[in-house]
Amino acid sequence: MSELFVALTPSNLLACLAGTVLGTVVGVLPGLGPAGAMALVLPVIVTLGPTAGLIMLAGIYYGSMYGGSTTSILVNVPGEAASVVTTIDGYRLARRGRAGAALAVAALASFVAGTFSVVALQFAAPLVARTALAFGPAEYFAFALLGLVLLANLTGGSRPKSLAMVALGIMLSTVGMDPLGGTVRFTFGLAGSEAGLSFIAVTAGLFGVAEVLATMAAPAAVTPVAHVRFRELYPSREELRRAAPPMLRGTVLGFLVGLVPGPAATIASFVSYGVEKKVSRHREELGRGAIEGVAGPEAANNAAAGGGMIPLLSLGLPFTPATA
């Protein structure tokens, strides 16, 4: 209990508030990311001490996981890599006048998943950390293969086209220095390409630039603005009922994926969306503006952020750049 009272002191609560506000802003801004924001505030963190500094860094991490959903839903530009999947259904909901409902469900899913992951962190850290360390080369390969299979099934359209895009993504990811062997690959002598292609920059460009070009291609087209009442800014009972199961599934999936080294939040959101396309009662609406496509991935990426704290705090092993 003494640790709880230490965390609830005014100075630590203020550090938590500052971190979450900054993290939310970072999540809204495409391209920066939580790791970059943490690096920028490190000089300030050092002066705060270990307790307040850790609280503020955690606030930035959790806040950025939630903040990325705002631009994903409103303008079809993912503010954070983990919010890429949210653009699929979130932006279509916004075009139908349900942006308020989508944002509310995203906030609710983030709160539920974040709270669950923090509570689970307190009770299950030692046990789950040992399970995470049991992953070997075979398990990593199977996990990577599962991710590729899920990616190929996300679009719901042509399977050959989906597989071709997965193959193209793998090819682009090999540009730069091999993280294991240190070999420089496919840089064609360009010094700037040795660092590889930033996933955040690629996704922001694909979604953001595509939206700008689509708007420029039809400058005379006037999109009718949906007129909504104040009550319609909140999710209806039916939307909340439909959002609850994927929210819970995404929470559990995201927490488990967060225990695996790698971009856990991004992987968790893709896995959650793939699961919803298989088990949801309204799977035929996914991709056309379903509330399940917002609730599941948003819960998953926030739960993954909490899950990633378990190996960090229990074993001192950071599995993501942000936790490092």
PDB file of C-alpha atoms in Angstrom:
ATOM      1  CA  MET A   1       0.000   0.000   0.000  1.00  0.00           C
ATOM      2  CA  SER A   2       2.907   2.362   0.648  1.00  0.00           C
ATOM      3  CA  GLU A   3       3.798   2.293  -3.061  1.00  0.00           C
ATOM      4  CA  LEU A   4       0.233   3.311  -3.909  1.00  0.00           C
ATOM      5  CA  PHE A   5       0.410   6.308  -1.580  1.00  0.00           C
ATOM      6  CA  VAL A   6       3.718   7.314  -3.174  1.00  0.00           C
ATOM      7  CA  ALA A   7       2.135   7.196  -6.632  1.00  0.00           C
ATOM      8  CA  LEU A   8      -0.817   9.310  -5.426  1.00  0.00           C
ATOM      9  CA  THR A   9       1.297  12.204  -4.173  1.00  0.00           C
ATOM     10  CA  PRO A  10       0.506  15.516  -5.919  1.00  0.00           C
ATOM     11  CA  SER A  11       3.874  15.711  -7.681  1.00  0.00           C
ATOM     12  CA  ASN A  12       3.545  12.214  -9.143  1.00  0.00           C
ATOM     13  CA  LEU A  13      -0.065  12.803 -10.173  1.00  0.00           C
ATOM     14  CA  LEU A  14       1.036  15.995 -11.923  1.00  0.00           C
ATOM     15  CA  ALA A  15       3.772  14.059 -13.738  1.00  0.00           C
ATOM     16  CA  CYS A  16       1.173  11.495 -14.801  1.00  0.00           C
ATOM     17  CA  LEU A  17      -1.162  14.206 -16.088  1.00  0.00           C
ATOM     18  CA  ALA A  18       1.639  15.938 -18.001  1.00  0.00           C
ATOM     19  CA  GLY A  19       2.747  12.637 -19.528  1.00  0.00           C
ATOM     20  CA  THR A  20      -0.710  11.560 -20.665  1.00  0.00           C
ATOM     21  CA  VAL A  21      -1.511  14.962 -22.186  1.00  0.00           C
ATOM     22  CA  LEU A  22       1.820  15.033 -24.004  1.00  0.00           C
ATOM     23  CA  GLY A  23       1.375  11.425 -25.108  1.00  0.00           C
ATOM     24  CA  THR A  24      -2.097  12.117 -26.480  1.00  0.00           C
ATOM     25  CA  VAL A  25      -0.770  15.073 -28.471  1.00  0.00           C
ATOM     26  CA  VAL A  26       2.096  12.921 -29.761  1.00  0.00           C
ATOM     27  CA  GLY A  27      -0.375  10.228 -30.800  1.00  0.00           C
ATOM     28  CA  VAL A  28      -2.434  12.757 -32.765  1.00  0.00           C
ATOM     29  CA  LEU A  29       0.627  14.096 -34.620  1.00  0.00           C
ATOM     30  CA  PRO A  30       1.650  11.640 -37.358  1.00  0.00           C
ATOM     31  CA  GLY A  31       5.263  10.585 -37.526  1.00  0.00           C
ATOM     32  CA  LEU A  32       6.655  11.373 -34.051  1.00  0.00           C
ATOM     33  CA  GLY A  33       5.720   8.318 -31.999  1.00  0.00           C
ATOM     34  CA  PRO A  34       6.107   7.608 -28.273  1.00  0.00           C
ATOM     35  CA  ALA A  35       9.785   6.630 -28.466  1.00  0.00           C
ATOM     36  CA  GLY A  36      10.692   9.927 -30.150  1.00  0.00           C
ATOM     37  CA  ALA A  37       8.653  11.918 -27.635  1.00  0.00           C
ATOM     38  CA  MET A  38      10.330  10.128 -24.737  1.00  0.00           C
ATOM     39  CA  ALA A  39      13.746  10.897 -26.173  1.00  0.00           C
ATOM     40  CA  LEU A  40      12.854  14.583 -26.441  1.00  0.00           C
ATOM     41  CA  VAL A  41      11.743  14.872 -22.805  1.00  0.00           C
ATOM     42  CA  LEU A  42      14.615  12.839 -21.312  1.00  0.00           C
ATOM     43  CA  PRO A  43      16.429  15.983 -20.038  1.00  0.00           C
ATOM     44  CA  VAL A  44      13.299  16.870 -18.066  1.00  0.00           C
ATOM     45  CA  ILE A  45      12.760  13.287 -16.880  1.00  0.00           C
ATOM     46  CA  VAL A  46      16.251  13.121 -15.339  1.00  0.00           C
ATOM     47  CA  THR A  47      15.483  16.070 -13.072  1.00  0.00           C
ATOM     48  CA  LEU A  48      12.217  14.534 -11.816  1.00  0.00           C
ATOM     49  CA  GLY A  49      13.743  11.472 -10.195  1.00  0.00           C
ATOM     50  CA  PRO A  50      13.091   7.774 -10.883  1.00  0.00           C
ATOM     51  CA  THR A  51       9.512   7.530  -9.605  1.00  0.00           C
ATOM     52  CA  ALA A  52       8.022  10.640 -11.188  1.00  0.00           C
ATOM     53  CA  GLY A  53      10.146  10.119 -14.286  1.00  0.00           C
ATOM     54  CA  LEU A  54       8.879   6.570 -14.819  1.00  0.00           C
ATOM     55  CA  ILE A  55       5.296   7.691 -14.232  1.00  0.00           C
ATOM     56  CA  MET A  56       5.630  10.477 -16.792  1.00  0.00           C
ATOM     57  CA  LEU A  57       7.227   8.157 -19.375  1.00  0.00           C
ATOM     58  CA  ALA A  58       4.446   5.603 -18.872  1.00  0.00           C
ATOM     59  CA  GLY A  59       1.881   8.376 -19.290  1.00  0.00           C
ATOM     60  CA  ILE A  60       3.447   9.379 -22.612  1.00  0.00           C
ATOM     61  CA  TYR A  61       3.386   5.746 -23.771  1.00  0.00           C
ATOM     62  CA  TYR A  62      -0.231   5.085 -22.816  1.00  0.00           C
ATOM     63  CA  GLY A  63      -1.421   8.487 -24.021  1.00  0.00           C
ATOM     64  CA  SER A  64       0.109   8.024 -27.467  1.00  0.00           C
ATOM     65  CA  MET A  65      -1.637   4.661 -27.869  1.00  0.00           C
ATOM     66  CA  TYR A  66      -4.976   6.405 -27.420  1.00  0.00           C
ATOM     67  CA  GLY A  67      -4.216   9.649 -29.250  1.00  0.00           C
ATOM     68  CA  GLY A  68      -3.484   7.949 -32.558  1.00  0.00           C
ATOM     69  CA  SER A  69      -7.150   6.994 -32.945  1.00  0.00           C
ATOM     70  CA  THR A  70      -8.302  10.630 -33.228  1.00  0.00           C
ATOM     71  CA  THR A  71      -6.796  11.444 -36.615  1.00  0.00           C
ATOM     72  CA  SER A  72      -7.372   7.875 -37.817  1.00  0.00           C
ATOM     73  CA  ILE A  73     -11.106   8.304 -37.336  1.00  0.00           C
ATOM     74  CA  LEU A  74     -11.501  11.955 -38.324  1.00  0.00           C
ATOM     75  CA  VAL A  75      -9.136  12.451 -41.274  1.00  0.00           C
ATOM     76  CA  ASN A  76      -8.014   8.917 -42.235  1.00  0.00           C
ATOM     77  CA  VAL A  77      -4.403   9.606 -41.201  1.00  0.00           C
ATOM     78  CA  PRO A  78      -3.012   7.290 -38.495  1.00  0.00           C
ATOM     79  CA  GLY A  79      -1.279   9.362 -35.865  1.00  0.00           C
ATOM     80  CA  GLU A  80       0.483   6.261 -34.552  1.00  0.00           C
ATOM     81  CA  ALA A  81       1.478   3.027 -36.280  1.00  0.00           C
ATOM     82  CA  ALA A  82      -0.756   1.025 -33.954  1.00  0.00           C
ATOM     83  CA  SER A  83      -3.793   3.004 -35.160  1.00  0.00           C
ATOM     84  CA  VAL A  84      -3.457   2.052 -38.822  1.00  0.00           C
ATOM     85  CA  VAL A  85      -6.202  -0.593 -38.556  1.00  0.00           C
ATOM     86  CA  THR A  86      -8.567   1.905 -36.924  1.00  0.00           C
ATOM     87  CA  THR A  87      -8.682   3.936 -40.138  1.00  0.00           C
ATOM     88  CA  ILE A  88     -10.422   1.108 -42.009  1.00  0.00           C
ATOM     89  CA  ASP A  89     -13.743   1.355 -40.168  1.00  0.00           C
ATOM     90  CA  GLY A  90     -13.255   4.481 -38.061  1.00  0.00           C
ATOM     91  CA  TYR A  91     -13.034   6.870 -41.011  1.00  0.00           C
ATOM     92  CA  ARG A  92     -16.046   5.281 -42.696  1.00  0.00           C
ATOM     93  CA  LEU A  93     -18.035   5.748 -39.502  1.00  0.00           C
ATOM     94  CA  ALA A  94     -17.002   9.405 -39.483  1.00  0.00           C
ATOM     95  CA  ARG A  95     -18.201   9.829 -43.071  1.00  0.00           C
ATOM     96  CA  ARG A  96     -21.602   8.537 -41.980  1.00  0.00           C
ATOM     97  CA  GLY A  97     -21.829  11.060 -39.155  1.00  0.00           C
ATOM     98  CA  ARG A  98     -20.803   8.628 -36.406  1.00  0.00           C
ATOM     99  CA  ALA A  99     -17.398  10.147 -35.663  1.00  0.00           C
ATOM    100  CA  GLY A 100     -18.464  10.996 -32.110  1.00  0.00           C
ATOM    101  CA  ALA A 101     -19.569   7.431 -31.468  1.00  0.00           C
ATOM    102  CA  ALA A 102     -16.328   6.041 -32.911  1.00  0.00           C
ATOM    103  CA  LEU A 103     -14.192   8.383 -30.797  1.00  0.00           C
ATOM    104  CA  ALA A 104     -16.188   7.542 -27.669  1.00  0.00           C
ATOM    105  CA  VAL A 105     -15.835   3.792 -28.258  1.00  0.00           C
ATOM    106  CA  ALA A 106     -12.099   4.229 -28.912  1.00  0.00           C
ATOM    107  CA  ALA A 107     -11.726   6.113 -25.613  1.00  0.00           C
ATOM    108  CA  LEU A 108     -13.790   3.519 -23.738  1.00  0.00           C
ATOM    109  CA  ALA A 109     -11.829   0.633 -25.257  1.00  0.00           C
ATOM    110  CA  SER A 110      -8.544   2.338 -24.385  1.00  0.00           C
ATOM    111  CA  PHE A 111      -9.680   2.851 -20.782  1.00  0.00           C
ATOM    112  CA  VAL A 112     -10.921  -0.721 -20.317  1.00  0.00           C
ATOM    113  CA  ALA A 113      -7.858  -2.299 -21.919  1.00  0.00           C
ATOM    114  CA  GLY A 114      -5.402   0.001 -20.158  1.00  0.00           C
ATOM    115  CA  THR A 115      -6.998  -0.632 -16.762  1.00  0.00           C
ATOM    116  CA  PHE A 116      -7.040  -4.396 -17.319  1.00  0.00           C
ATOM    117  CA  SER A 117      -3.401  -4.476 -18.397  1.00  0.00           C
ATOM    118  CA  VAL A 118      -2.271  -2.460 -15.370  1.00  0.00           C
ATOM    119  CA  VAL A 119      -4.168  -4.731 -12.951  1.00  0.00           C
ATOM    120  CA  ALA A 120      -2.841  -7.834 -14.715  1.00  0.00           C
ATOM    121  CA  LEU A 121       0.657  -6.358 -14.533  1.00  0.00           C
ATOM    122  CA  GLN A 122       0.443  -6.322 -10.747  1.00  0.00           C
ATOM    123  CA  PHE A 123      -0.755  -9.912 -10.351  1.00  0.00           C
ATOM    124  CA  ALA A 124       0.699 -11.839 -13.266  1.00  0.00           C
ATOM    125  CA  ALA A 125       4.075 -10.223 -13.973  1.00  0.00           C
ATOM    126  CA  PRO A 126       6.381 -13.015 -12.726  1.00  0.00           C
ATOM    127  CA  LEU A 127       4.403 -15.895 -14.238  1.00  0.00           C
ATOM    128  CA  VAL A 128       3.727 -14.283 -17.609  1.00  0.00           C
ATOM    129  CA  ALA A 129       7.302 -13.025 -17.955  1.00  0.00           C
ATOM    130  CA  ARG A 130       8.601 -16.600 -17.651  1.00  0.00           C
ATOM    131  CA  THR A 131       6.144 -17.645 -20.354  1.00  0.00           C
ATOM    132  CA  ALA A 132       7.334 -14.865 -22.651  1.00  0.00           C
ATOM    133  CA  LEU A 133      10.951 -15.922 -22.225  1.00  0.00           C
ATOM    134  CA  ALA A 134      10.014 -19.443 -23.364  1.00  0.00           C
ATOM    135  CA  PHE A 135       9.603 -18.124 -26.921  1.00  0.00           C
ATOM    136  CA  GLY A 136      12.330 -19.488 -29.188  1.00  0.00           C
ATOM    137  CA  PRO A 137      13.105 -19.288 -32.925  1.00  0.00           C
ATOM    138  CA  ALA A 138      10.300 -21.707 -33.815  1.00  0.00           C
ATOM    139  CA  GLU A 139       7.714 -19.696 -31.876  1.00  0.00           C
ATOM    140  CA  TYR A 140       8.906 -16.415 -33.404  1.00  0.00           C
ATOM    141  CA  PHE A 141       8.654 -17.889 -36.888  1.00  0.00           C
ATOM    142  CA  ALA A 142       5.146 -19.221 -36.235  1.00  0.00           C
ATOM    143  CA  PHE A 143       4.108 -15.847 -34.829  1.00  0.00           C
ATOM    144  CA  ALA A 144       5.488 -14.012 -37.864  1.00  0.00           C
ATOM    145  CA  LEU A 145       3.723 -16.464 -40.183  1.00  0.00           C
ATOM    146  CA  LEU A 146       0.455 -15.906 -38.296  1.00  0.00           C
ATOM    147  CA  GLY A 147       0.855 -12.151 -38.796  1.00  0.00           C
ATOM    148  CA  LEU A 148       1.342 -12.579 -42.551  1.00  0.00           C
ATOM    149  CA  VAL A 149      -1.714 -14.829 -42.849  1.00  0.00           C
ATOM    150  CA  LEU A 150      -3.836 -12.325 -40.934  1.00  0.00           C
ATOM    151  CA  LEU A 151      -2.578  -9.461 -43.092  1.00  0.00           C
ATOM    152  CA  ALA A 152      -3.523 -11.331 -46.261  1.00  0.00           C
ATOM    153  CA  ASN A 153      -7.080 -11.713 -44.952  1.00  0.00           C
ATOM    154  CA  LEU A 154      -7.672  -8.177 -43.698  1.00  0.00           C
ATOM    155  CA  THR A 155      -8.922  -6.622 -46.933  1.00  0.00           C
ATOM    156  CA  GLY A 156     -11.703  -9.081 -47.610  1.00  0.00           C
ATOM    157  CA  GLY A 157     -11.088  -8.584 -51.344  1.00  0.00           C
ATOM    158  CA  SER A 158      -8.866 -10.340 -53.850  1.00  0.00           C
ATOM    159  CA  ARG A 159      -6.598 -12.865 -52.123  1.00  0.00           C
ATOM    160  CA  PRO A 160      -3.818 -12.674 -54.779  1.00  0.00           C
ATOM    161  CA  LYS A 161      -3.724  -8.870 -54.489  1.00  0.00           C
ATOM    162  CA  SER A 162      -3.547  -9.101 -50.698  1.00  0.00           C
ATOM    163  CA  LEU A 163      -0.687 -11.597 -50.871  1.00  0.00           C
ATOM    164  CA  ALA A 164       1.105  -9.385 -53.399  1.00  0.00           C
ATOM    165  CA  MET A 165       0.858  -6.403 -51.035  1.00  0.00           C
ATOM    166  CA  VAL A 166       2.165  -8.526 -48.151  1.00  0.00           C
ATOM    167  CA  ALA A 167       5.121  -9.576 -50.303  1.00  0.00           C
ATOM    168  CA  LEU A 168       5.765  -5.949 -51.266  1.00  0.00           C
ATOM    169  CA  GLY A 169       5.721  -4.946 -47.609  1.00  0.00           C
ATOM    170  CA  ILE A 170       8.255  -7.650 -46.744  1.00  0.00           C
ATOM    171  CA  MET A 171      10.495  -6.444 -49.576  1.00  0.00           C
ATOM    172  CA  LEU A 172      10.356  -2.851 -48.345  1.00  0.00           C
ATOM    173  CA  SER A 173      11.146  -3.942 -44.788  1.00  0.00           C
ATOM    174  CA  THR A 174      14.434  -5.510 -45.942  1.00  0.00           C
ATOM    175  CA  VAL A 175      15.830  -2.157 -47.092  1.00  0.00           C
ATOM    176  CA  GLY A 176      18.593  -0.955 -44.787  1.00  0.00           C
ATOM    177  CA  MET A 177      20.905  -2.638 -42.294  1.00  0.00           C
ATOM    178  CA  ASP A 178      20.195  -6.189 -41.157  1.00  0.00           C
ATOM    179  CA  PRO A 179      19.549  -5.905 -37.395  1.00  0.00           C
ATOM    180  CA  LEU A 180      21.186  -9.298 -36.720  1.00  0.00           C
ATOM    181  CA  GLY A 181      24.105  -9.555 -39.126  1.00  0.00           C
ATOM    182  CA  GLY A 182      24.776  -5.864 -39.732  1.00  0.00           C
ATOM    183  CA  THR A 183      24.756  -6.340 -43.512  1.00  0.00           C
ATOM    184  CA  VAL A 184      23.548  -3.386 -45.575  1.00  0.00           C
ATOM    185  CA  ARG A 185      20.827  -4.516 -48.007  1.00  0.00           C
ATOM    186  CA  PHE A 186      19.203  -2.941 -51.065  1.00  0.00           C
ATOM    187  CA  THR A 187      20.369   0.611 -50.378  1.00  0.00           C
ATOM    188  CA  PHE A 188      21.828   1.099 -53.909  1.00  0.00           C
ATOM    189  CA  GLY A 189      24.625   3.207 -52.475  1.00  0.00           C
ATOM    190  CA  LEU A 190      22.306   5.785 -50.864  1.00  0.00           C
ATOM    191  CA  ALA A 191      23.634   6.628 -47.402  1.00  0.00           C
ATOM    192  CA  GLY A 192      20.274   7.863 -46.156  1.00  0.00           C
ATOM    193  CA  SER A 193      18.592   4.525 -46.844  1.00  0.00           C
ATOM    194  CA  GLU A 194      20.870   2.549 -44.504  1.00  0.00           C
ATOM    195  CA  ALA A 195      18.449   3.206 -41.628  1.00  0.00           C
ATOM    196  CA  GLY A 196      15.628   1.590 -43.582  1.00  0.00           C
ATOM    197  CA  LEU A 197      12.124   2.830 -44.254  1.00  0.00           C
ATOM    198  CA  SER A 198      10.254   4.166 -41.236  1.00  0.00           C
ATOM    199  CA  PHE A 199       6.998   2.280 -40.755  1.00  0.00           C
ATOM    200  CA  ILE A 200       5.311   5.353 -39.303  1.00  0.00           C
ATOM    201  CA  ALA A 201       6.385   7.540 -42.234  1.00  0.00           C
ATOM    202  CA  VAL A 202       5.247   4.940 -44.771  1.00  0.00           C
ATOM    203  CA  THR A 203       1.808   4.461 -43.204  1.00  0.00           C
ATOM    204  CA  ALA A 204       1.242   8.201 -42.714  1.00  0.00           C
ATOM    205  CA  GLY A 205       2.232   8.779 -46.344  1.00  0.00           C
ATOM    206  CA  LEU A 206       0.075   5.988 -47.717  1.00  0.00           C
ATOM    207  CA  PHE A 207      -3.032   7.049 -45.831  1.00  0.00           C
ATOM    208  CA  GLY A 208      -2.514  10.819 -45.580  1.00  0.00           C
ATOM    209  CA  VAL A 209      -1.153  11.499 -49.072  1.00  0.00           C
ATOM    210  CA  ALA A 210      -3.744   9.170 -50.601  1.00  0.00           C
ATOM    211  CA  GLU A 211      -6.523  11.136 -48.925  1.00  0.00           C
ATOM    212  CA  VAL A 212      -5.071  14.444 -50.151  1.00  0.00           C
ATOM    213  CA  LEU A 213      -4.698  13.167 -53.717  1.00  0.00           C
ATOM    214  CA  ALA A 214      -8.233  11.769 -53.705  1.00  0.00           C
ATOM    215  CA  THR A 215      -9.544  15.159 -52.632  1.00  0.00           C
ATOM    216  CA  MET A 216      -7.483  16.967 -55.284  1.00  0.00           C
ATOM    217  CA  ALA A 217      -8.686  14.586 -58.000  1.00  0.00           C
ATOM    218  CA  ALA A 218     -12.271  15.722 -57.491  1.00  0.00           C
ATOM    219  CA  PRO A 219     -12.078  19.379 -56.388  1.00  0.00           C
ATOM    220  CA  ALA A 220     -15.594  20.158 -57.567  1.00  0.00           C
ATOM    221  CA  ALA A 221     -17.176  17.257 -55.726  1.00  0.00           C
ATOM    222  CA  VAL A 222     -19.053  18.343 -52.637  1.00  0.00           C
ATOM    223  CA  THR A 223     -19.350  15.712 -49.953  1.00  0.00           C
ATOM    224  CA  PRO A 224     -22.576  16.162 -48.003  1.00  0.00           C
ATOM    225  CA  VAL A 225     -21.943  16.831 -44.333  1.00  0.00           C
ATOM    226  CA  ALA A 226     -24.041  14.708 -42.030  1.00  0.00           C
ATOM    227  CA  HIS A 227     -26.033  16.841 -39.608  1.00  0.00           C
ATOM    228  CA  VAL A 228     -26.092  15.202 -36.198  1.00  0.00           C
ATOM    229  CA  ARG A 229     -27.706  16.146 -32.942  1.00  0.00           C
ATOM    230  CA  PHE A 230     -25.772  16.420 -29.708  1.00  0.00           C
ATOM    231  CA  ARG A 231     -27.077  13.078 -28.449  1.00  0.00           C
ATOM    232  CA  GLU A 232     -25.873  11.368 -31.612  1.00  0.00           C
ATOM    233  CA  LEU A 233     -22.274  12.291 -30.774  1.00  0.00           C
ATOM    234  CA  TYR A 234     -22.355   9.457 -28.255  1.00  0.00           C
ATOM    235  CA  PRO A 235     -22.634   5.742 -29.080  1.00  0.00           C
ATOM    236  CA  SER A 236     -26.069   4.220 -28.965  1.00  0.00           C
ATOM    237  CA  ARG A 237     -26.965   1.242 -26.804  1.00  0.00           C
ATOM    238  CA  GLU A 238     -26.773  -1.010 -29.855  1.00  0.00           C
ATOM    239  CA  GLU A 239     -23.284   0.251 -30.698  1.00  0.00           C
ATOM    240  CA  LEU A 240     -22.121  -0.250 -27.116  1.00  0.00           C
ATOM    241  CA  ARG A 241     -23.603  -3.754 -27.092  1.00  0.00           C
ATOM    242  CA  ARG A 242     -21.799  -4.616 -30.328  1.00  0.00           C
ATOM    243  CA  ALA A 243     -18.543  -3.040 -29.150  1.00  0.00           C
ATOM    244  CA  ALA A 244     -18.336  -4.917 -25.842  1.00  0.00           C
ATOM    245  CA  PRO A 245     -17.309  -8.415 -27.116  1.00  0.00           C
ATOM    246  CA  PRO A 246     -14.557  -7.211 -29.488  1.00  0.00           C
ATOM    247  CA  MET A 247     -13.363  -4.847 -26.765  1.00  0.00           C
ATOM    248  CA  LEU A 248     -12.902  -7.747 -24.352  1.00  0.00           C
ATOM    249  CA  ARG A 249     -11.358 -10.002 -26.996  1.00  0.00           C
ATOM    250  CA  GLY A 250      -8.972  -7.259 -28.068  1.00  0.00           C
ATOM    251  CA  THR A 251      -7.972  -6.627 -24.452  1.00  0.00           C
ATOM    252  CA  VAL A 252      -6.951 -10.242 -23.850  1.00  0.00           C
ATOM    253  CA  LEU A 253      -5.287 -10.639 -27.247  1.00  0.00           C
ATOM    254  CA  GLY A 254      -3.391  -7.370 -26.951  1.00  0.00           C
ATOM    255  CA  PHE A 255      -2.141  -8.175 -23.472  1.00  0.00           C
ATOM    256  CA  LEU A 256      -0.776 -11.552 -24.604  1.00  0.00           C
ATOM    257  CA  VAL A 257       0.801 -10.111 -27.763  1.00  0.00           C
ATOM    258  CA  GLY A 258       2.451  -7.407 -25.656  1.00  0.00           C
ATOM    259  CA  LEU A 259       4.554 -10.091 -23.989  1.00  0.00           C
ATOM    260  CA  VAL A 260       6.301 -10.918 -27.264  1.00  0.00           C
ATOM    261  CA  PRO A 261       9.323  -8.871 -28.446  1.00  0.00           C
ATOM    262  CA  GLY A 262       8.633  -6.563 -31.384  1.00  0.00           C
ATOM    263  CA  PRO A 263       6.120  -3.852 -32.322  1.00  0.00           C
ATOM    264  CA  ALA A 264       3.515  -5.391 -30.037  1.00  0.00           C
ATOM    265  CA  ALA A 265       0.876  -2.644 -30.241  1.00  0.00           C
ATOM    266  CA  THR A 266       0.864  -2.674 -34.046  1.00  0.00           C
ATOM    267  CA  ILE A 267       0.780  -6.462 -34.263  1.00  0.00           C
ATOM    268  CA  ALA A 268      -1.950  -6.655 -31.613  1.00  0.00           C
ATOM    269  CA  SER A 269      -4.254  -4.300 -33.518  1.00  0.00           C
ATOM    270  CA  PHE A 270      -3.858  -6.319 -36.727  1.00  0.00           C
ATOM    271  CA  VAL A 271      -4.418  -9.611 -34.879  1.00  0.00           C
ATOM    272  CA  SER A 272      -7.537  -8.238 -33.195  1.00  0.00           C
ATOM    273  CA  TYR A 273      -8.996  -7.042 -36.489  1.00  0.00           C
ATOM    274  CA  GLY A 274      -8.248 -10.388 -38.113  1.00  0.00           C
ATOM    275  CA  VAL A 275      -9.966 -12.222 -35.270  1.00  0.00           C
ATOM    276  CA  GLU A 276     -13.043  -9.991 -35.549  1.00  0.00           C
ATOM    277  CA  LYS A 277     -13.321 -10.780 -39.253  1.00  0.00           C
ATOM    278  CA  LYS A 278     -13.540 -14.448 -38.276  1.00  0.00           C
ATOM    279  CA  VAL A 279     -15.702 -14.487 -35.144  1.00  0.00           C
ATOM    280  CA  SER A 280     -17.795 -11.305 -35.176  1.00  0.00           C
ATOM    281  CA  ARG A 281     -21.536 -11.640 -35.712  1.00  0.00           C
ATOM    282  CA  HIS A 282     -21.351  -8.618 -38.003  1.00  0.00           C
ATOM    283  CA  ARG A 283     -18.206  -9.617 -39.888  1.00  0.00           C
ATOM    284  CA  GLU A 284     -19.778  -8.684 -43.216  1.00  0.00           C
ATOM    285  CA  GLU A 285     -19.853  -5.027 -42.112  1.00  0.00           C
ATOM    286  CA  LEU A 286     -16.154  -4.889 -41.219  1.00  0.00           C
ATOM    287  CA  GLY A 287     -14.348  -2.685 -43.689  1.00  0.00           C
ATOM    288  CA  ARG A 288     -17.495  -0.675 -44.407  1.00  0.00           C
ATOM    289  CA  GLY A 289     -17.839   1.155 -41.097  1.00  0.00           C
ATOM    290  CA  ALA A 290     -18.409  -1.313 -38.249  1.00  0.00           C
ATOM    291  CA  ILE A 291     -17.986  -0.276 -34.646  1.00  0.00           C
ATOM    292  CA  GLU A 292     -16.242  -3.600 -33.982  1.00  0.00           C
ATOM    293  CA  GLY A 293     -13.393  -2.456 -36.235  1.00  0.00           C
ATOM    294  CA  VAL A 294     -12.702   0.401 -33.821  1.00  0.00           C
ATOM    295  CA  ALA A 295     -13.332  -1.275 -30.457  1.00  0.00           C
ATOM    296  CA  GLY A 296     -11.190  -4.380 -30.990  1.00  0.00           C
ATOM    297  CA  PRO A 297      -7.975  -2.841 -32.380  1.00  0.00           C
ATOM    298  CA  GLU A 298      -8.049   0.133 -30.002  1.00  0.00           C
ATOM    299  CA  ALA A 299      -8.426  -2.175 -27.009  1.00  0.00           C
ATOM    300  CA  ALA A 300      -5.671  -4.434 -28.353  1.00  0.00           C
ATOM    301  CA  ASN A 301      -3.023  -1.747 -28.861  1.00  0.00           C
ATOM    302  CA  ASN A 302      -3.612  -0.258 -25.410  1.00  0.00           C
ATOM    303  CA  ALA A 303      -3.532  -3.657 -23.705  1.00  0.00           C
ATOM    304  CA  ALA A 304      -0.313  -4.475 -25.577  1.00  0.00           C
ATOM    305  CA  ALA A 305       1.279  -1.355 -24.111  1.00  0.00           C
ATOM    306  CA  GLY A 306       0.523  -2.645 -20.614  1.00  0.00           C
ATOM    307  CA  GLY A 307       1.627  -6.168 -21.466  1.00  0.00           C
ATOM    308  CA  GLY A 308       4.961  -4.849 -22.688  1.00  0.00           C
ATOM    309  CA  MET A 309       5.612  -3.418 -19.230  1.00  0.00           C
ATOM    310  CA  ILE A 310       5.701  -6.877 -17.636  1.00  0.00           C
ATOM    311  CA  PRO A 311       9.075  -8.079 -18.993  1.00  0.00           C
ATOM    312  CA  LEU A 312      10.457  -4.552 -18.521  1.00  0.00           C
ATOM    313  CA  LEU A 313       9.549  -4.162 -14.851  1.00  0.00           C
ATOM    314  CA  SER A 314       9.947  -7.799 -13.798  1.00  0.00           C
ATOM    315  CA  LEU A 315      13.068  -8.778 -15.738  1.00  0.00           C
ATOM    316  CA  GLY A 316      14.487  -5.492 -16.996  1.00  0.00           C
ATOM    317  CA  LEU A 317      14.029  -6.566 -20.633  1.00  0.00           C
ATOM    318  CA  PRO A 318      12.493  -3.907 -22.937  1.00  0.00           C
ATOM    319  CA  PHE A 319      10.683  -5.550 -25.833  1.00  0.00           C
ATOM    320  CA  THR A 320       9.837  -2.312 -27.695  1.00  0.00           C
ATOM    321  CA  PRO A 321      11.707   0.951 -28.410  1.00  0.00           C
ATOM    322  CA  ALA A 322       9.320   2.879 -26.168  1.00  0.00           C
ATOM    323  CA  THR A 323       9.883   0.608 -23.167  1.00  0.00           C
ATOM    324  CA  ALA A 324      13.643   0.711 -23.806  1.00  0.00           C
TER     325      ALA A 324
END
